[in-house]
PDB file of C-alpha atoms and ligand atoms in Angstrom:
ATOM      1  CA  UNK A   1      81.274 -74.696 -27.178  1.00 57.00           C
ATOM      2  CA  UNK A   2      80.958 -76.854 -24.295  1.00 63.00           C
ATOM      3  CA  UNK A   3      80.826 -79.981 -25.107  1.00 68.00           C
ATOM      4  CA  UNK A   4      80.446 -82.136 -28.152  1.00 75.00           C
ATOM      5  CA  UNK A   5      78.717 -82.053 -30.774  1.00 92.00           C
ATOM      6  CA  UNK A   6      75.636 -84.206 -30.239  1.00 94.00           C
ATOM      7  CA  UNK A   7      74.625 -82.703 -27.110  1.00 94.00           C
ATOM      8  CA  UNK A   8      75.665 -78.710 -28.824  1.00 94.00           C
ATOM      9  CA  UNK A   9      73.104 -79.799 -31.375  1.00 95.00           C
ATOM     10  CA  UNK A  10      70.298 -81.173 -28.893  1.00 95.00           C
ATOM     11  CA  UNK A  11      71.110 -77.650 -27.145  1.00 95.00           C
ATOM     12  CA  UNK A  12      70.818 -75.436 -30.907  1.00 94.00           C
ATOM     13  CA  UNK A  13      67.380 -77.978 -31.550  1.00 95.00           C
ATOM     14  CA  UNK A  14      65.966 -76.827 -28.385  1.00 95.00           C
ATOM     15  CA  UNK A  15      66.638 -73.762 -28.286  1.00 95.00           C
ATOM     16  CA  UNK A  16      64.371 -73.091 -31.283  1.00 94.00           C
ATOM     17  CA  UNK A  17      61.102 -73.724 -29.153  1.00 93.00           C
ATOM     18  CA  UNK A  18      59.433 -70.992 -27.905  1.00 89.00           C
ATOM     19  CA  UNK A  19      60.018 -69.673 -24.287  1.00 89.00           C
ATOM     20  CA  UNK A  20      63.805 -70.972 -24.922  1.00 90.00           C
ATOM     21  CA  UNK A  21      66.611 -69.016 -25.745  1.00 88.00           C
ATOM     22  CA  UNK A  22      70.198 -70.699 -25.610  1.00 90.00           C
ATOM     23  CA  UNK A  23      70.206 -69.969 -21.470  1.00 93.00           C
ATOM     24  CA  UNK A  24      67.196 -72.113 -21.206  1.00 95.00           C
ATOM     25  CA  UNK A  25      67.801 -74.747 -23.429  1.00 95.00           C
ATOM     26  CA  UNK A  26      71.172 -75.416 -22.083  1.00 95.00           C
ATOM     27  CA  UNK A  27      69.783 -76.246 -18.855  1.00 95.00           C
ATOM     28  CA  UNK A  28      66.843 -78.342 -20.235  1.00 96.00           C
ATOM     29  CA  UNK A  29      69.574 -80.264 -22.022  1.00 96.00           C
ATOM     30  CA  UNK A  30      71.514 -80.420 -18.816  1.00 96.00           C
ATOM     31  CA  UNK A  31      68.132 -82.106 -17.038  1.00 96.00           C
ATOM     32  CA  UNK A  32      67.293 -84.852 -19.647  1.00 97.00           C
ATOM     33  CA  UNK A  33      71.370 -85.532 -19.928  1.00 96.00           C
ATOM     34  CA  UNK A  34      70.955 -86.373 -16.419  1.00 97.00           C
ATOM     35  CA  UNK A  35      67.681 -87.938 -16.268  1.00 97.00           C
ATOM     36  CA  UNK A  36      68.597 -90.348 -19.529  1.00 97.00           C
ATOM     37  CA  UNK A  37      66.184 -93.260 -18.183  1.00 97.00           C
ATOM     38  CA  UNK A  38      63.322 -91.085 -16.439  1.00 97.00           C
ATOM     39  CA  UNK A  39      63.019 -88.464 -18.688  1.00 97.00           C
ATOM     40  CA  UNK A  40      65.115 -88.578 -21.718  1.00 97.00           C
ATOM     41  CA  UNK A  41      64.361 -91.481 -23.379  1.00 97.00           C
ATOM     42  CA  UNK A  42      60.697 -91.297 -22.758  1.00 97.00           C
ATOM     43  CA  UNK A  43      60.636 -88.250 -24.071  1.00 96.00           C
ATOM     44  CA  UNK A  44      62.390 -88.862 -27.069  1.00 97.00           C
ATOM     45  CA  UNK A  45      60.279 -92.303 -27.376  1.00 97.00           C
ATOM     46  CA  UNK A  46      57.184 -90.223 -27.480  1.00 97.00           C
ATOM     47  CA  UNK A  47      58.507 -87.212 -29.351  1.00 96.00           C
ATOM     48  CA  UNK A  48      58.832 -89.928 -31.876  1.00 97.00           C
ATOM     49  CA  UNK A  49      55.245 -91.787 -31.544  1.00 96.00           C
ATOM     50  CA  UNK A  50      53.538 -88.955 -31.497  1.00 96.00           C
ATOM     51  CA  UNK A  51      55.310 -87.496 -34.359  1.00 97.00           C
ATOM     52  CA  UNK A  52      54.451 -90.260 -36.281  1.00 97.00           C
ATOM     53  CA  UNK A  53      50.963 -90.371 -35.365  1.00 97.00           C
ATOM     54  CA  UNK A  54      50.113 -86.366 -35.541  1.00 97.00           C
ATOM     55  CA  UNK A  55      47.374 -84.951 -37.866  1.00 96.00           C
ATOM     56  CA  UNK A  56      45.004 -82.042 -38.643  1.00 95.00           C
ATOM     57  CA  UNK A  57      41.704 -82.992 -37.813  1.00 97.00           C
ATOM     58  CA  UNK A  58      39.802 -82.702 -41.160  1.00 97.00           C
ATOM     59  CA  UNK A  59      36.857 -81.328 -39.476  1.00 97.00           C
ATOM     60  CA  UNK A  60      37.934 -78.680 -37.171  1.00 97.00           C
ATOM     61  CA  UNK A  61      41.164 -78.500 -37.937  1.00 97.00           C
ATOM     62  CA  UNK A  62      42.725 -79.258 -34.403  1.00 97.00           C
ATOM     63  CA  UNK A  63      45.954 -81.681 -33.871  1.00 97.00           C
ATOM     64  CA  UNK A  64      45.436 -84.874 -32.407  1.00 97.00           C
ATOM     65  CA  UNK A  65      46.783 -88.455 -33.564  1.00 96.00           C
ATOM     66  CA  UNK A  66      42.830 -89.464 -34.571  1.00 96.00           C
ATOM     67  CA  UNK A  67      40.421 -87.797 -37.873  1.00 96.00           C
ATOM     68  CA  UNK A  68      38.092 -86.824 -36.155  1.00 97.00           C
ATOM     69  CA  UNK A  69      39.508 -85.311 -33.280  1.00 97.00           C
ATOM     70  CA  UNK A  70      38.604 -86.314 -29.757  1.00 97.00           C
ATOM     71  CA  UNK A  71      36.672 -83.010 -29.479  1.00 97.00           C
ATOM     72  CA  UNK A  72      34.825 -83.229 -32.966  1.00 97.00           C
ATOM     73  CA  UNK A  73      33.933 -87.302 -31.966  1.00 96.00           C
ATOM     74  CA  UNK A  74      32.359 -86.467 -28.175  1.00 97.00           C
ATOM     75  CA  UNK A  75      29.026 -86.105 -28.087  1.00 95.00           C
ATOM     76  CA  UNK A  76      28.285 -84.853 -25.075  1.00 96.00           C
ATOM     77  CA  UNK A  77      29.782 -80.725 -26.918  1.00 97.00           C
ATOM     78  CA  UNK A  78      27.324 -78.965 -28.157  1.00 96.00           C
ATOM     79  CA  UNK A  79      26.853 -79.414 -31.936  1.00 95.00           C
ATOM     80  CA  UNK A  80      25.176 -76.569 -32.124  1.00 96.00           C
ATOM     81  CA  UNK A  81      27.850 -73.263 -31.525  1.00 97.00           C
ATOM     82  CA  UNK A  82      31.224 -73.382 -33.003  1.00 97.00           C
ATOM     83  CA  UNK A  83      34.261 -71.552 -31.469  1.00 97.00           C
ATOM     84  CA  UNK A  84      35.937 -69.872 -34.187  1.00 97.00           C
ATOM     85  CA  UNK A  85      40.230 -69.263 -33.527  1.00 96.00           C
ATOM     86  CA  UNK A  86      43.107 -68.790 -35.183  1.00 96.00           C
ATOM     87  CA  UNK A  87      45.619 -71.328 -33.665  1.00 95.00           C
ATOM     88  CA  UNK A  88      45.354 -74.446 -31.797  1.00 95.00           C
ATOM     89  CA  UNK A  89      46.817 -72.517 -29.333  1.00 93.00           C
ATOM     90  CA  UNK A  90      43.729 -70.471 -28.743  1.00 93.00           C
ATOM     91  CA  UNK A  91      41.821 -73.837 -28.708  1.00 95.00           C
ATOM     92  CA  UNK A  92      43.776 -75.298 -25.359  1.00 93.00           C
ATOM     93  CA  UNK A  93      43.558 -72.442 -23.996  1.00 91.00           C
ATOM     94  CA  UNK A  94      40.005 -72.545 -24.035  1.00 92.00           C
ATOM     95  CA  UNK A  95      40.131 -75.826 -23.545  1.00 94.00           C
ATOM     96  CA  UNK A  96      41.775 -75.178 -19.988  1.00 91.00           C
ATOM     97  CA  UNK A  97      39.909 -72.608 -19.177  1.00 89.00           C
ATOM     98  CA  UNK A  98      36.398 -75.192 -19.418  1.00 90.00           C
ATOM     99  CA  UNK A  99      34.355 -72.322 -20.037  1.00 88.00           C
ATOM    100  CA  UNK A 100      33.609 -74.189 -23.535  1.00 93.00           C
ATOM    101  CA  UNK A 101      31.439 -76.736 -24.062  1.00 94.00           C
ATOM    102  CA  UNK A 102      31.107 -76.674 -27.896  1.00 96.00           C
ATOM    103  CA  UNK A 103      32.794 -77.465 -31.146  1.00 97.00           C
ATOM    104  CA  UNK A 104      35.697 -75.792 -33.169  1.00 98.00           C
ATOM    105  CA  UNK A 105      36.649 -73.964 -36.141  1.00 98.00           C
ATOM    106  CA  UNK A 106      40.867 -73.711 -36.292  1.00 98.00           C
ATOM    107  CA  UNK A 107      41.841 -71.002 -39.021  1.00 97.00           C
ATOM    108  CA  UNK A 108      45.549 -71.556 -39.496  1.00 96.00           C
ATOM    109  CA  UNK A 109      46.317 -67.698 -38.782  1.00 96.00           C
ATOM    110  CA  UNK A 110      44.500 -64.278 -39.526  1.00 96.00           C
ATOM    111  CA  UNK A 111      44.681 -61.968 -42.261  1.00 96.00           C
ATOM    112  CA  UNK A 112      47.787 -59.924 -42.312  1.00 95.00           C
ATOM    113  CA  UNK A 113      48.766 -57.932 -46.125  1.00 91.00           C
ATOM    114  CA  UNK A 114      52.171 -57.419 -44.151  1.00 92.00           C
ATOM    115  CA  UNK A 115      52.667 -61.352 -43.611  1.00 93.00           C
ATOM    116  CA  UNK A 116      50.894 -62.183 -47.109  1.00 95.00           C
ATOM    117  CA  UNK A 117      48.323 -63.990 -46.079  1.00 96.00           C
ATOM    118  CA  UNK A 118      44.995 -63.561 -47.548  1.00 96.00           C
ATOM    119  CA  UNK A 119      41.541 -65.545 -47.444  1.00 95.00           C
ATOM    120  CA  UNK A 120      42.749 -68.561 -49.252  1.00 96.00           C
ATOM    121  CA  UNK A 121      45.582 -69.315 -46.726  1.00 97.00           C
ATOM    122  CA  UNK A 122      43.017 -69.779 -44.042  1.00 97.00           C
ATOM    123  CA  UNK A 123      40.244 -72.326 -43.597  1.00 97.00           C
ATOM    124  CA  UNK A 124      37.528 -69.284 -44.237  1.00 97.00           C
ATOM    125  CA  UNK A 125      35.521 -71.137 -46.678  1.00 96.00           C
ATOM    126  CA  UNK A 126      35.192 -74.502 -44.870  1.00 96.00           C
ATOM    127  CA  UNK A 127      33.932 -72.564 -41.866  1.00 97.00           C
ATOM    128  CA  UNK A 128      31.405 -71.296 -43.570  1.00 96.00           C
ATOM    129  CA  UNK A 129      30.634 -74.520 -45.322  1.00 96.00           C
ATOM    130  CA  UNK A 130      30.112 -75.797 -41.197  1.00 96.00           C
ATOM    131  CA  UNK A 131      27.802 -72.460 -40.628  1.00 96.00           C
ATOM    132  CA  UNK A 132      25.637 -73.743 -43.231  1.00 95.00           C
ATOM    133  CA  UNK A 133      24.299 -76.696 -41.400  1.00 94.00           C
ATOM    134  CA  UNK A 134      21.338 -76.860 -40.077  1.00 93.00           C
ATOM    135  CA  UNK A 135      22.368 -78.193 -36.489  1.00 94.00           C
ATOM    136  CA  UNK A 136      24.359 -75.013 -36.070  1.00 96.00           C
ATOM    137  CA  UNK A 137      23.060 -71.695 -34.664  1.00 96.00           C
ATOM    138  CA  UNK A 138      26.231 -69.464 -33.197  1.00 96.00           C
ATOM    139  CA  UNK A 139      29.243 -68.908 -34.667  1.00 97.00           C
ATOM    140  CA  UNK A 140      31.590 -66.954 -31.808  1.00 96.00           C
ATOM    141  CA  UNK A 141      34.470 -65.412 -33.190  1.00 95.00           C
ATOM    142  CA  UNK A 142      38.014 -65.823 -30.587  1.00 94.00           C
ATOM    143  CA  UNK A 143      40.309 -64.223 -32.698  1.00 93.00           C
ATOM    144  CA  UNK A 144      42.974 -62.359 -30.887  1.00 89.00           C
ATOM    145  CA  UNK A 145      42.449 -58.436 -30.188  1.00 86.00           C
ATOM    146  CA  UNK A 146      45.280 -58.095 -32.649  1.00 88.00           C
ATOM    147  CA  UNK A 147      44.843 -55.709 -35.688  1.00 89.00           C
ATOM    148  CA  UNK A 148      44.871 -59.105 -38.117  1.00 93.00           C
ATOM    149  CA  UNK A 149      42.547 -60.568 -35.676  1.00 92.00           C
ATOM    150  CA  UNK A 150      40.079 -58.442 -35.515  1.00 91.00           C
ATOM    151  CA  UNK A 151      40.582 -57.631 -39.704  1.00 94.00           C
ATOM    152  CA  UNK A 152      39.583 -61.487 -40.002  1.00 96.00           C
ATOM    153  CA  UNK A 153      36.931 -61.305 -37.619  1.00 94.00           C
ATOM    154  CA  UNK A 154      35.177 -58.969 -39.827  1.00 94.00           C
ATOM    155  CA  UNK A 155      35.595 -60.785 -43.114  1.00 96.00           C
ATOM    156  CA  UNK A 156      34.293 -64.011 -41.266  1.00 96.00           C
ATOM    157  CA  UNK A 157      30.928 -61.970 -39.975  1.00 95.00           C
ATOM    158  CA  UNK A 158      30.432 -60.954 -43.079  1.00 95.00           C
ATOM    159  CA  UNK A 159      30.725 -64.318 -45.197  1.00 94.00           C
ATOM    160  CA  UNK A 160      28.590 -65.590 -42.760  1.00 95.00           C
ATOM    161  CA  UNK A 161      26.321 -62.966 -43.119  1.00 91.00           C
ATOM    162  CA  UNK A 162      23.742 -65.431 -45.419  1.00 87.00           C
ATOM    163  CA  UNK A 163      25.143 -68.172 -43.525  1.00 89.00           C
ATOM    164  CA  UNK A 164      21.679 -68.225 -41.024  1.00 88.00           C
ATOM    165  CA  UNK A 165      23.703 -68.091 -37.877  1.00 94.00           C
ATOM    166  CA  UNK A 166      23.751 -66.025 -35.185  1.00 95.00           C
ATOM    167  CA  UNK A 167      27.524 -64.453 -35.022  1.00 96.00           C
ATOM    168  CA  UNK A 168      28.849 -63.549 -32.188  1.00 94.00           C
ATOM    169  CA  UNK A 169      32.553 -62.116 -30.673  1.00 89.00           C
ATOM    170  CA  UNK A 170      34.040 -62.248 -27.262  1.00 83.00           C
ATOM    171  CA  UNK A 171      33.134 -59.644 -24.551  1.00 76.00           C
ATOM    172  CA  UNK A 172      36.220 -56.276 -24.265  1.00 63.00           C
ATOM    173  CA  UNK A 173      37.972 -57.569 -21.153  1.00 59.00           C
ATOM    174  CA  UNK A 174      40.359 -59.208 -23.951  1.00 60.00           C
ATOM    175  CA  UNK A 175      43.016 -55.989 -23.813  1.00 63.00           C
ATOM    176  CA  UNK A 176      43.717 -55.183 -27.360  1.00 61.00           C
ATOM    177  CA  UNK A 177      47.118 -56.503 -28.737  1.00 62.00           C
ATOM    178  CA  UNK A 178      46.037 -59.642 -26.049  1.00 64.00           C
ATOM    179  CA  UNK A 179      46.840 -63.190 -27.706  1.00 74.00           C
ATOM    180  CA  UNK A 180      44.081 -65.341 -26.155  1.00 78.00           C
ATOM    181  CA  UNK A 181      46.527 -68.178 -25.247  1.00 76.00           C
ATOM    182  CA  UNK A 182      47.993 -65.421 -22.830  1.00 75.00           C
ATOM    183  CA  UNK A 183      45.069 -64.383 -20.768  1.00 77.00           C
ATOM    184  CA  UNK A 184      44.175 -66.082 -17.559  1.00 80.00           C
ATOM    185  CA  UNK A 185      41.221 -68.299 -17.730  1.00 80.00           C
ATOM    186  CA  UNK A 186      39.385 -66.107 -15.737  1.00 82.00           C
ATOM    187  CA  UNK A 187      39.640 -63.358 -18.216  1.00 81.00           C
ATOM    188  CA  UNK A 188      38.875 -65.991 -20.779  1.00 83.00           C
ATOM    189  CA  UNK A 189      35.856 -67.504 -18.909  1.00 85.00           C
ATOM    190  CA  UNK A 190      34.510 -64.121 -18.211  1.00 82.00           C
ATOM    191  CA  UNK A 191      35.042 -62.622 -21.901  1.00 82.00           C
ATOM    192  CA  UNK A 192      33.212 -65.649 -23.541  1.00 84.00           C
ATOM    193  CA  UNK A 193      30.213 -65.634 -21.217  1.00 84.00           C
ATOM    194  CA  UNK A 194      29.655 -61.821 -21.995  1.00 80.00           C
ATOM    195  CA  UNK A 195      30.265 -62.572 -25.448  1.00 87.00           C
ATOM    196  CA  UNK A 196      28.259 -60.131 -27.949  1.00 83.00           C
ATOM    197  CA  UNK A 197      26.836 -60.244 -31.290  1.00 84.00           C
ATOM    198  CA  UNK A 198      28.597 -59.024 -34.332  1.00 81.00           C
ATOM    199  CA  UNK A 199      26.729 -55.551 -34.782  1.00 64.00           C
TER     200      UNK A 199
HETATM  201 ZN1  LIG B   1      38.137 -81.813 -34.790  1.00 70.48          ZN
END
């Protein structure tokens, strides 16, 4: 241990996130402990406020401190093609890459027997609830090229079979076992234009 043991707790809290393993978080404790007025406390100010103020949007299931979220509210997407994905990881990542310009569908996860978690753990049914509207034609489906992914993918397509959308999944250019939130936005951009429909 090397110091006491509020700071060797701020160091085992950190360390928790991902991308930080004990190395890591030692020296990000190290920079706030140093940086108390420009970084530290605002941090830990809005750590707090927006812990406070966090929600699932009740719509598209996104996280943002308003219900609707800022993306479901703007009227300038189109209404008209949902972006299906698993995580709200996948969303920002689309998101940065600005090759989107419609609404989405957040699932919670994918399908996985090994991880227990089957249709009712994911928000499958109030997708398809969306897919019934009138104002909506596409459904794409940005899962990750993961074996659960893809498993999900296919359920979706075909609960949405009767659905009277068109269904569609991004372009190969994804490389399988490829998380979207790690592809360049490039790759991104490029497998979303070329997207397909599900045969
Ligand atoms: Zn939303």
């Amino acid at each position: 241990m090397m110091a006491g043991g509020e700071i060797e707790r701020l160091i085992q809290l950190l360390a928790k996130l991902p991308g930080l393993g004990p190395r890591s978080a030692r020296r990000a404790a190290l920079a706030m402990l140093k940086r108390r007025d420009t970084v530290m406390l605002p941090l830990a100010e809005a750590m707090e406020a927006v812990a406070a103020a966090v929600l699932n949007c009740s719509v598209c299931g996104n996280l943002d401190t308003a219900d609707p979220c800022a993306l479901c509210r703007d009227s300038n997407r189109d209404q008209r093609i949902i972006c299906v994905v698993e995580d709200v990881a996948d969303l920002w990542a689309l998101e940065r890459s600005g090759a989107f310009r419609g609404r989405y569908h957040v699932l919670g996860g994918a399908l996985s027997a090994f991880q227990g978690i089957g249709p009712d753990d994911l928000s499958i049914d109030a997708l398809v609830a969306r897919a019934r509207d009138a104002a909506v034609s596409e459904i794409i489906l940005a899962l990750n090229a993961t074996v659960e992914g893809q498993t999900t993918a296919h359920f979706i397509a075909e609960k949405l079979a009767k659905a009277g959308v068109v269904v569609t999944h991004l372009a190969h250019g994804v490389p399988m076992g490829g998380e979207l939130d790690y592809l360049d936005d490039g790759t991104l951009t490029a497998a979303l234009r070329a997207r397909r429909a599900v045969a």
